[in-house]
C-alpha positions as a printed Julia matrix, in Angstrom:
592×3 Matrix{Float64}:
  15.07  -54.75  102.36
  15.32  -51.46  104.91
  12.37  -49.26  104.51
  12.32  -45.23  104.91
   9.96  -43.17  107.41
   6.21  -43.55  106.66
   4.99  -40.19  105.62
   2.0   -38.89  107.9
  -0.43  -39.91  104.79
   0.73  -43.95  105.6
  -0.67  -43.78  109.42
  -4.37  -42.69  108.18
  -6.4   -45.73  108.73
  -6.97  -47.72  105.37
  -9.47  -47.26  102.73
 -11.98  -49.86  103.83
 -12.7   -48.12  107.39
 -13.25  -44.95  105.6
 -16.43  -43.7   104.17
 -16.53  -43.91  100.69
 -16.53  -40.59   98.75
 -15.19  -38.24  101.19
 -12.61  -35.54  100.35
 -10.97  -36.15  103.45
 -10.16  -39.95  102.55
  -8.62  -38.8    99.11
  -6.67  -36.14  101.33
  -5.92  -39.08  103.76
  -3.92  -41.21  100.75
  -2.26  -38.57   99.47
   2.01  -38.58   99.4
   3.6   -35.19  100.83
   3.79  -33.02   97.77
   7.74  -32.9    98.43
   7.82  -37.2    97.31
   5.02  -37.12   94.9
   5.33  -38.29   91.53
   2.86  -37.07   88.63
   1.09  -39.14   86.28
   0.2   -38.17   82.61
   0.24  -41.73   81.14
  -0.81  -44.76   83.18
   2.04  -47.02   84.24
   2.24  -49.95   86.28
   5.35  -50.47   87.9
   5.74  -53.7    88.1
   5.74  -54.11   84.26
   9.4   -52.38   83.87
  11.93  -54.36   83.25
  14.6   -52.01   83.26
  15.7   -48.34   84.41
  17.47  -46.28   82.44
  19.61  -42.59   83.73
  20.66  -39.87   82.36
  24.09  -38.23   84.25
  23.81  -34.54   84.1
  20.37  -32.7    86.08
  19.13  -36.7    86.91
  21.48  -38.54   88.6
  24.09  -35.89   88.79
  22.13  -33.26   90.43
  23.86  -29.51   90.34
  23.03  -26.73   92.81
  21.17  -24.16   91.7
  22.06  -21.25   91.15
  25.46  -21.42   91.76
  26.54  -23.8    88.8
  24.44  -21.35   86.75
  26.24  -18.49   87.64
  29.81  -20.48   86.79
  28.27  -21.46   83.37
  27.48  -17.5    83.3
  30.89  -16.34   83.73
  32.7   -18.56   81.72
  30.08  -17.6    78.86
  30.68  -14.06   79.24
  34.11  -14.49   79.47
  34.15  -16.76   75.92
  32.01  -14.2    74.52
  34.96  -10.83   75.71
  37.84  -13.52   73.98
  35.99  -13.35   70.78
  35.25   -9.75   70.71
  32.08   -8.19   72.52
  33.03   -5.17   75.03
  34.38   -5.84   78.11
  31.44   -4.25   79.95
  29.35   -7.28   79.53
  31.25   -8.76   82.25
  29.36   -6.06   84.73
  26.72   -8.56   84.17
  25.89  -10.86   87.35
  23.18  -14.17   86.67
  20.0   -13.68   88.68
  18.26  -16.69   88.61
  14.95  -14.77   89.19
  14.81  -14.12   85.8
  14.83  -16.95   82.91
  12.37  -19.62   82.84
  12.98  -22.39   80.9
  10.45  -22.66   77.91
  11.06  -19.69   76.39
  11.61  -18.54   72.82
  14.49  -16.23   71.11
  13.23  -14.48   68.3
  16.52  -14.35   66.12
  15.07  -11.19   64.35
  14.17   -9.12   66.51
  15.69  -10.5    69.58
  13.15  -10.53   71.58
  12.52  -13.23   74.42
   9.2   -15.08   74.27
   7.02  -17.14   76.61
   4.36  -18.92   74.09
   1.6   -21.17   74.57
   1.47  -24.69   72.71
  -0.22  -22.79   69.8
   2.38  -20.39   69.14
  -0.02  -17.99   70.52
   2.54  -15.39   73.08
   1.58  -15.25   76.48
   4.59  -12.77   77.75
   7.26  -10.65   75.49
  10.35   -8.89   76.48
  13.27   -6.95   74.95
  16.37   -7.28   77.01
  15.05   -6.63   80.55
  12.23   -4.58   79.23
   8.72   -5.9    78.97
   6.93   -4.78   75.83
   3.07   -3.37   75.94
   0.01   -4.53   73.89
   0.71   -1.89   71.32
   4.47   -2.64   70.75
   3.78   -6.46   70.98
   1.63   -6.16   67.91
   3.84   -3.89   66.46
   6.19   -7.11   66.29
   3.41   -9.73   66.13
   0.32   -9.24   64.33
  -2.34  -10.7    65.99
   0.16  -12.18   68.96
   1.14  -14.84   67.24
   4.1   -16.79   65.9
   5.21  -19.77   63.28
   6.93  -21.82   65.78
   7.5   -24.2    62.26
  10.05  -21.03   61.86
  12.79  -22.61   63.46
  15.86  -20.94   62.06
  14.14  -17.71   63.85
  12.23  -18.72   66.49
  14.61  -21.13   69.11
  12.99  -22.97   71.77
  14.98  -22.71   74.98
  14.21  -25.99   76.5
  16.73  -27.03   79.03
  18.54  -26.72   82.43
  21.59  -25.93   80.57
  19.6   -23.2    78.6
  19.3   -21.11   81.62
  22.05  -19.21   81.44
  21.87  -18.87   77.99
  18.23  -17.18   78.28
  20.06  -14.88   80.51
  22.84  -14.19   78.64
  20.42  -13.14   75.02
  18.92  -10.88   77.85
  21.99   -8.62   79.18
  22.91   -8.48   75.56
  20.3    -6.76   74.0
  20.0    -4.93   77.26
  23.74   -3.71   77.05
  23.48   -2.59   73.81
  20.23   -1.05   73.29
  21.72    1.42   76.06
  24.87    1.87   75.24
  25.63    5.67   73.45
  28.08    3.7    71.15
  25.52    1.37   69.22
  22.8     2.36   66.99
  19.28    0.14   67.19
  17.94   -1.32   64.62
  14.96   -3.17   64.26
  17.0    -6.89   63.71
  20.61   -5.79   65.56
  22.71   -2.68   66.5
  25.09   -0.59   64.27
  28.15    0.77   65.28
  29.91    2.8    62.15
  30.47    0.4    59.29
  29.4    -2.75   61.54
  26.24   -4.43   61.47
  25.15   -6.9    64.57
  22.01   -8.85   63.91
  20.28  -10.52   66.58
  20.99  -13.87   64.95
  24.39  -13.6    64.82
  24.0   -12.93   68.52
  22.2   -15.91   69.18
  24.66  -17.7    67.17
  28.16  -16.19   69.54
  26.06  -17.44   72.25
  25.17  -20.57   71.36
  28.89  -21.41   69.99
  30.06  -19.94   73.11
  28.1   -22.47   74.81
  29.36  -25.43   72.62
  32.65  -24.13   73.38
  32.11  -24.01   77.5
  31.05  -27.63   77.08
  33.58  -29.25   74.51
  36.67  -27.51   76.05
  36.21  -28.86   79.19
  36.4   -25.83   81.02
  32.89  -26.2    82.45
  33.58  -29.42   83.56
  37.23  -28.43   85.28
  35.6   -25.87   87.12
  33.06  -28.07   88.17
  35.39  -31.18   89.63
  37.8   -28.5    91.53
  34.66  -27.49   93.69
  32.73  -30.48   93.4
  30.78  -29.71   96.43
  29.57  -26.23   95.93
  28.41  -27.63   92.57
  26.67  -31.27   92.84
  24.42  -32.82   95.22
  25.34  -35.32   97.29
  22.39  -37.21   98.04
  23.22  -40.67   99.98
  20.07  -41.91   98.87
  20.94  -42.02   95.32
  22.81  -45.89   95.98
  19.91  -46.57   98.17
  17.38  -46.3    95.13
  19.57  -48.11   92.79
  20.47  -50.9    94.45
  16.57  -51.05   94.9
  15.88  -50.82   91.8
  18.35  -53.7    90.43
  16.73  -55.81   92.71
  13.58  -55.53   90.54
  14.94  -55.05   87.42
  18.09  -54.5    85.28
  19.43  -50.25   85.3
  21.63  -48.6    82.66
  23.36  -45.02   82.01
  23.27  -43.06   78.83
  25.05  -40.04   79.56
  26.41  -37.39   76.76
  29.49  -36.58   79.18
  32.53  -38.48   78.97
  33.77  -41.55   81.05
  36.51  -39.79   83.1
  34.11  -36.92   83.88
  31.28  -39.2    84.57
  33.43  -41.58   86.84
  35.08  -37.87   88.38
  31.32  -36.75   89.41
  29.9   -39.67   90.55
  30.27  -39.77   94.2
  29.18  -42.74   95.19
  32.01  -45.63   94.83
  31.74  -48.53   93.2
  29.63  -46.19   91.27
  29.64  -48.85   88.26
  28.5   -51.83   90.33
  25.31  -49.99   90.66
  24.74  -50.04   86.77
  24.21  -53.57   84.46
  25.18  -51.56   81.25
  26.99  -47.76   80.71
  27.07  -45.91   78.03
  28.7   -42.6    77.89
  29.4   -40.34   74.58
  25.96  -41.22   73.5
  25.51  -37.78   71.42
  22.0   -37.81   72.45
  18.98  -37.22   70.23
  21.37  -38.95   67.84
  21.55  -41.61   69.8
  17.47  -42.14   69.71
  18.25  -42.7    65.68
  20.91  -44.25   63.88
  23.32  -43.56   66.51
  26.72  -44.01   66.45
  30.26  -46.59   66.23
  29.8   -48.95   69.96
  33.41  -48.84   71.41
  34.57  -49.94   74.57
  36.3   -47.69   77.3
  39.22  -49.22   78.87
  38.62  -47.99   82.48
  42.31  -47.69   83.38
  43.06  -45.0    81.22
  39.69  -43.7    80.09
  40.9   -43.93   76.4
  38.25  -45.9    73.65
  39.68  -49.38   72.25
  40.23  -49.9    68.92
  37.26  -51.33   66.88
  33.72  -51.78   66.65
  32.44  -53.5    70.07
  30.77  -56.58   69.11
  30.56  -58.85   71.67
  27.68  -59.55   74.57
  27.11  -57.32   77.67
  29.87  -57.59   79.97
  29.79  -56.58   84.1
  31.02  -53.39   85.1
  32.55  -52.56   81.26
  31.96  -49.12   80.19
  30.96  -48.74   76.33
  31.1   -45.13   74.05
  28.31  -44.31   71.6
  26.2   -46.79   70.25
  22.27  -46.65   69.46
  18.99  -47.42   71.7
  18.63  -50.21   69.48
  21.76  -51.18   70.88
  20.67  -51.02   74.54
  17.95  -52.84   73.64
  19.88  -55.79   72.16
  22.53  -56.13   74.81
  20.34  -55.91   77.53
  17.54  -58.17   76.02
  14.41  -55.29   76.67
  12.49  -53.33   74.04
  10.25  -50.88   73.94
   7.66  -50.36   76.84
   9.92  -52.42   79.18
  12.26  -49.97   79.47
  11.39  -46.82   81.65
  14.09  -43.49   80.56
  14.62  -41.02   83.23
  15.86  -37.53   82.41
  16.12  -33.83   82.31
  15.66  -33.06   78.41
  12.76  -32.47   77.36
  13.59  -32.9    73.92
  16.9   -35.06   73.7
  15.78  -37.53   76.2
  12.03  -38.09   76.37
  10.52  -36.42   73.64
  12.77  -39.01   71.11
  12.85  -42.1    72.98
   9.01  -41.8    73.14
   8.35  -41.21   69.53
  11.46  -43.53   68.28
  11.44  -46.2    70.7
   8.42  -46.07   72.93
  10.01  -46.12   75.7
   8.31  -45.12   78.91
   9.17  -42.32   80.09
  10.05  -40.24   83.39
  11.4   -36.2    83.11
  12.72  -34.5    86.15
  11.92  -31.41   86.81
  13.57  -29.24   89.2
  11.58  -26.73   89.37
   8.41  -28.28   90.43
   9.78  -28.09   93.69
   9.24  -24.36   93.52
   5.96  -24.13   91.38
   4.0   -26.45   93.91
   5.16  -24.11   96.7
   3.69  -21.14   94.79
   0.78  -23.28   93.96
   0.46  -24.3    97.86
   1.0   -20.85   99.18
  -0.75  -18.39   96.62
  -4.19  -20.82   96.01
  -6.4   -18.0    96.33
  -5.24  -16.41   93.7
  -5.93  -19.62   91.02
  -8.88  -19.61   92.59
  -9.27  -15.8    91.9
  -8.75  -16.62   88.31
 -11.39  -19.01   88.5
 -13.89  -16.68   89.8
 -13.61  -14.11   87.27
 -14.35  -16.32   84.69
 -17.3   -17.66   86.53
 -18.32  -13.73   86.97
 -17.72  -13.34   83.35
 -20.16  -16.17   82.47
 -22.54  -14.87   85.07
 -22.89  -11.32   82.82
 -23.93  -13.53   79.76
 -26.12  -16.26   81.37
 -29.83  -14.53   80.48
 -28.49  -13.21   77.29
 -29.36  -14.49   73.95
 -28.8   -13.95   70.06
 -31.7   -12.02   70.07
 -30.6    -9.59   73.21
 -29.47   -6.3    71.8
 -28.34   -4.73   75.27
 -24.6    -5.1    76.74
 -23.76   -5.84   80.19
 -22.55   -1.9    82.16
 -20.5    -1.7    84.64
 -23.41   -0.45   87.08
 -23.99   -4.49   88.19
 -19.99   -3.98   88.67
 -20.14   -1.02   91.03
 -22.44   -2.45   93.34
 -19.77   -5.32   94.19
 -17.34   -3.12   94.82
 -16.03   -2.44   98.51
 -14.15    0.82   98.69
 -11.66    0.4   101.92
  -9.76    3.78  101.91
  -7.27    5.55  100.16
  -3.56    5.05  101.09
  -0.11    6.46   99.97
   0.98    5.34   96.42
   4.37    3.45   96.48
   5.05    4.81   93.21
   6.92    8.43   92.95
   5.38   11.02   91.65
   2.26    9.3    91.73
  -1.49   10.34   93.33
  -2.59    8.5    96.41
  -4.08    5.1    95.62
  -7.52    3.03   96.95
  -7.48   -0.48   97.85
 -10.67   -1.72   96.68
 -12.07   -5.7    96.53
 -14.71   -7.17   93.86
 -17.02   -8.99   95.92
 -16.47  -12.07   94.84
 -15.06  -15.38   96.93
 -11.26  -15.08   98.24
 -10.94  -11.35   96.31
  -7.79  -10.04   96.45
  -7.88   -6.33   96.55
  -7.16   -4.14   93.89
  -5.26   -0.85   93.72
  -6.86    2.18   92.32
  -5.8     5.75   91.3
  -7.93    7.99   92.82
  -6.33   11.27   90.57
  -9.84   10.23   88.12
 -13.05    8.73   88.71
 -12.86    5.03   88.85
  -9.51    4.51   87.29
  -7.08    1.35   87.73
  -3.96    2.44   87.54
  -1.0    -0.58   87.59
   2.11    0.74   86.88
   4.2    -2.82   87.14
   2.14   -4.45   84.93
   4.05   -5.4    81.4
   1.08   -5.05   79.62
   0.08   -1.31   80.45
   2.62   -0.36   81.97
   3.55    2.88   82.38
   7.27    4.43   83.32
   7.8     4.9    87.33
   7.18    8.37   87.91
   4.18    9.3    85.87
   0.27    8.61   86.72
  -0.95    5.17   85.93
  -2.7     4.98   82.43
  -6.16    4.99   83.6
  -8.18    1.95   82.3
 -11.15    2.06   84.44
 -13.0     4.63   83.19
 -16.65    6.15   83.63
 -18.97    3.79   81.8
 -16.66    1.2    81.29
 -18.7    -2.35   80.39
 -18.53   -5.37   82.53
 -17.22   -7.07   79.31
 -14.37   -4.68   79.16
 -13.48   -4.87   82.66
 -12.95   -8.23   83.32
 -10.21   -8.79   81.14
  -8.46   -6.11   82.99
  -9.28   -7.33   85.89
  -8.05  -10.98   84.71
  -4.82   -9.96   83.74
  -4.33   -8.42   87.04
  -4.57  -11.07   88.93
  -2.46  -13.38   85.97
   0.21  -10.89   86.38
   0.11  -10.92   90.33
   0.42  -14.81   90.16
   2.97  -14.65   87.9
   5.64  -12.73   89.73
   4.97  -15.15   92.65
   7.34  -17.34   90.65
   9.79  -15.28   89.25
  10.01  -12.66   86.63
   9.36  -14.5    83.49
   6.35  -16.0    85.57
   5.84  -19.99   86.09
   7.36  -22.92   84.06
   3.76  -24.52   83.42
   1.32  -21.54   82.69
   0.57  -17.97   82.43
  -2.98  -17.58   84.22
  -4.87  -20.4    83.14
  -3.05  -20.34   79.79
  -0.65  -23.46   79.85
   2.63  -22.89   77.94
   4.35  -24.58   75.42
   6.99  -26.41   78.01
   3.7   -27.72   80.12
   2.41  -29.0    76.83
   5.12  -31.01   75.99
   5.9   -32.46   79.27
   2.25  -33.53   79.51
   2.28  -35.02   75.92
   5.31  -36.5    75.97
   6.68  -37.53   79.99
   4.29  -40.37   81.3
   5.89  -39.64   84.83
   7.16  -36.59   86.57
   8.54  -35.07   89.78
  11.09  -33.13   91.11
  13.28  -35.6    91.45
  14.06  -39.35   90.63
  14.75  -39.76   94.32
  11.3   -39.64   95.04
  10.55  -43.04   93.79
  12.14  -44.19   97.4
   8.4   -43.54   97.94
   6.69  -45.87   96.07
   6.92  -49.31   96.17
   7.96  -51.59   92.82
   4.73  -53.18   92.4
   2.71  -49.62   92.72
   0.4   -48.61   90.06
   0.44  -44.93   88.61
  -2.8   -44.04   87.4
  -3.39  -41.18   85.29
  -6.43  -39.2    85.97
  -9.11  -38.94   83.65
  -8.96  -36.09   81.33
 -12.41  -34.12   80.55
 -13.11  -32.26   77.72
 -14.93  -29.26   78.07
 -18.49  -30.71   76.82
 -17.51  -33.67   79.3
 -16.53  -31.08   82.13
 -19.35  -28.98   82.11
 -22.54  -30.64   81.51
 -24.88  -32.46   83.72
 -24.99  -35.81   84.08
 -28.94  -36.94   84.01
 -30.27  -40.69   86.02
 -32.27  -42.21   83.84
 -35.15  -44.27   86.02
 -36.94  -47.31   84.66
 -40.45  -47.71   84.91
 -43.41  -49.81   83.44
 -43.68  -47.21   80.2
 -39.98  -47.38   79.68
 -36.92  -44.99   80.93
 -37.96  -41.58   82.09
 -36.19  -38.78   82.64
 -35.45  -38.79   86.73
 -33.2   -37.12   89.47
 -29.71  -35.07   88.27
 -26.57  -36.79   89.53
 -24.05  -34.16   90.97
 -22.3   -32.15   88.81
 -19.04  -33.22   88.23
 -16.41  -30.96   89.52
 -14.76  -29.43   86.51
 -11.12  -29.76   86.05
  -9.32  -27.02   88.08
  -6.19  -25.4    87.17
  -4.75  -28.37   90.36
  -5.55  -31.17   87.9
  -1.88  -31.28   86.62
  -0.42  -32.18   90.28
  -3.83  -34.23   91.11
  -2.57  -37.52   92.75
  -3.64  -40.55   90.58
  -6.94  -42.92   92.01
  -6.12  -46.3    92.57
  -7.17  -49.01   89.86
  -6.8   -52.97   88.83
  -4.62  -52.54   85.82
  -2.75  -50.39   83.92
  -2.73  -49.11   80.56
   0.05  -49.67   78.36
């Protein structure tokens, strides 16, 4: 069996001439970032029996943004056919915007980026990002019942992109146009009423129709270049991986598409069982009628498929259960691998317990912004420590507050410089003294006043002086939250305008919650197992809670009177915000 380049990690000299306990050994091990895969759930490799595929976003990879922006025009363009103004079509994708993750609010149409609580970490109305004030005008208490799924719709998917995109340029079209009144839940134009939900409802039937009339996938096969990866490595790692074990496909898509996008011929030797038309989650459950494909003409047989597993035959529909039977696996023996949070891990997890592996495309992004932009996690981390530091002689019986005069004297003023913002007074860079501080802009029209016009929170409208929120004998206590949301806001845009994927700040969002409950494996890419071998053990890290995290561990010493009380071990280093891409230690075994 060929092998592929070492990375630079494989020529470090092995663990045994190292010195134990040095960050520079656990450095030394390390993959490149670019071929790691993520561990949430301990798996040993060698255990799995069998590999199973999804088609579209897994093995079928689609370049980004350019199929978005096809499935973008043909949805505005389903969306004209059916009725909406033809102005809509003004409307060109930018992929800077949507984040997978986030939530529609059918009633008031507002986009929402949650936390696993329901609690709402970022809130926008078309392209507009609401305040404090007007989010609680909406949300008491910031807040919502994500059990509320007829109003609130989770956005979870590749495909939901340009969907998430779409609710936005609608409610931005016609909250501006003259011809539309608002209303709190739609628009009204003369007799007409619009509600949000039926919005989200065009859309999302729009979408079904993109999909089920083929046009999508037309578009798609004339230009198959511009649209799908081509990644020669893709037989490489199958052929691979049916040397250690048996590999099927599940796709949703049909067999002539399928056998259309898959570039790599005999694309079916490469597979022990396919199954296409699988009408995933359904598929998870009760499933549906197993018929065979006749590969000649890509029409289904006649009948109910009965018979045992056959080379190279292509079946339509069926159940897990029936993957399970024909191949002769269950359960944990079978590792999934797929793009849907929902419709392929998230059910063959809880129905099957399968093991599970979800690729994520945009991790190749967030660990760049997490590589490039680390002081400003780390910034994050300070001000909490700060925080705690304004507490840490006070008791229940201290009646005093912490003032901002402890503030003032770690503040470096570096000079006042022209304000980027029109119509505004000049601003002052100025730096907390605090570890890898980035600086902080100031509006030096009032005394001590922190002015941030671009932030969605407090922001106020280009043009005018920045609401002033730094004010003459401001507390510590009140400060640092400003200060925090800052630098949250700052990190944020280093991703994209709806922020990262995983986490607003230190606040991890619904999406990262999931794929960390659900997804035993992750990366960027399947392809990256090329980098592992088949007898490799992933091994989660241990998870602290914050009691575990936090505290001391004490040595207890034996002595002639018993165990006393003797040196503190090192504190252990508490979990930082890098935990979820932390590399997994090597172990014996695995657990299951």
């Amino acid at each position: 069996m060929g092998s592929l380049a070492k990375d630079p990690a494989a020529a470090a000299e092995p663990p045994s001439q190292q010195e134990p306990g040095h960050a520079e050994h656990r450095a030394a091990v390390k993959r490149d970032y670019h071929h790691r895969i993520f561990v949430n759930r301990s798996l040993a490799l060698e255990k799995i029996k069998c590999f199973g595929f999804d088609m579209d976003y897994t093995l079928a990879m689609y370049k980004s943004p350019d199929y978005e922006e096809l499935a973008f025009e043909l949805l505005l363009e389903r969306l004209v056919c059916i009725g909406y103004p033809h102005e809509i079509l003004q409307y060109k994708y930018d992929p800077t915007f949507p984040t997978r993750g986030l939530v529609f609010d059918a009633l008031y149409g507002n986009l929402l980026k949650v936390d696993s609580h329901g609690n709402l970490l970022v809130c926008a109305h078309g392209f507009r990002f609401l305040k404090g004030a007007e989010i609680w005008n909406f949300y008491p208490n910031k807040f919502i019942q994500r059990d509320d799924t007829k109003r609130f719709r989770i956005l979870n998917t590749l495909f939901n992109l340009t969907e998430t995109y779409l609710f936005a340029c609608l409610v931005d079209f016609f909250t501006n146009c003259s011809r539309y009144v608002n209303c709190d839940t739609g628009y009204k134009h003369g007799n007409l009423f619009m509600s949000f939900r039926s919005m989200f409802q065009d859309v999302r039937e729009a979408m079904d129709h993109v999909h089920l009339s083929g046009c999508l996938k037309e578009k798609t096969l004339e230009k198959l270049e511009k649209y799908v990866v081509k990644d020669p490595r893709v037989p490489l790692l199958l052929s691979r991986m049916k040397e250690v074990g048996k590999v099927f496909l599940a796709t949703n898509s049909g067999y002539n598409y399928t056998d259309e996008e898959s570039q790599h011929h005999p694309w079916r030797s490469y597979f022990d069982l396919i199954v296409v038309d699988t009408r995933k989650p359904l598929f998870f459950a009760e499933g549906t009628v197993l018929r065979q494909v006749n590969t000649d003409t890509g029409k289904l047989r006649i009948g109910t498929y009965t018979g045992p597993l056959q080379h190279c035959a292509v079946y339509s529909g069926g159940s897990s259960d029936m993957v399970c039977d024909l191949l002769g696996v269950k359960g944990k023996d079978i590792l999934y691998i797929g793009d849907h949070i929902f419709g392929d891990i998230l059910k063959s997890k809880k129905r099957q317990g399968w093991r599970t592996f979800l690729v994520v495309p945009e991790l190749a992004k967030e660990l760049q912004v997490w590589t490039e932009k680390s002081e400003l996690f780390e910034e994050l981390r300070n001000l909490d420590v700060f925080l705690a530091e304004l507490y840490q002689h006070l008791d229940s019986g201290s009646s005093e507050r912490p003032d901002i005069s402890s503030i003032k004297r770690r503040i470096q003023v570096w000079g006042p410089r022209v304000s980027p913002f029109p119509g505004q007074a000049a601003r002052t860079t100025l730096s907390l003294g605090l570890p890898s501080s980035p600086a902080y802009s100031v509006n030096t029209s009032e005394p001590l006043c922190l002015g941030y016009p671009s932030h969605p929170i407090w922001a106020e409208k280009q043009g005018r002086a920045g609401k002033p929120l730094w004010k003459k004998g401001l507390r510590g206590t009140e400060l640092q939250p400003l200060l925090l949301q800052k630098v949250t806001h700052e990190m944020d845009m280093c991703y994209g305008k709806m922020g990262s994927l995983f986490r607003c700040g230190s606040r991890q969002t619904l999406f990262a919650n999931q794929l960390m409950r659900y997804a035993d494996l992750y990366a960027a890419s399947f392809i990256n197992f090329l980098y592992y071998p088949f007898s490799y053990l992933f091994r989660a890290p241990p998870t602290l809670m914050p009691h575990e995290s936090t505290v001391e561990h004490v040595r207890v010493e034996a002595s002639e009177g018993g165990f006393l009380p003797g040196q503190q071990l090192p504190q252990p280093r508490p979990q930082k915000l890098r935990s979820i891409f932390q590399d997994p230690p090597e172990a014996d075994e695995a657990d299951n």
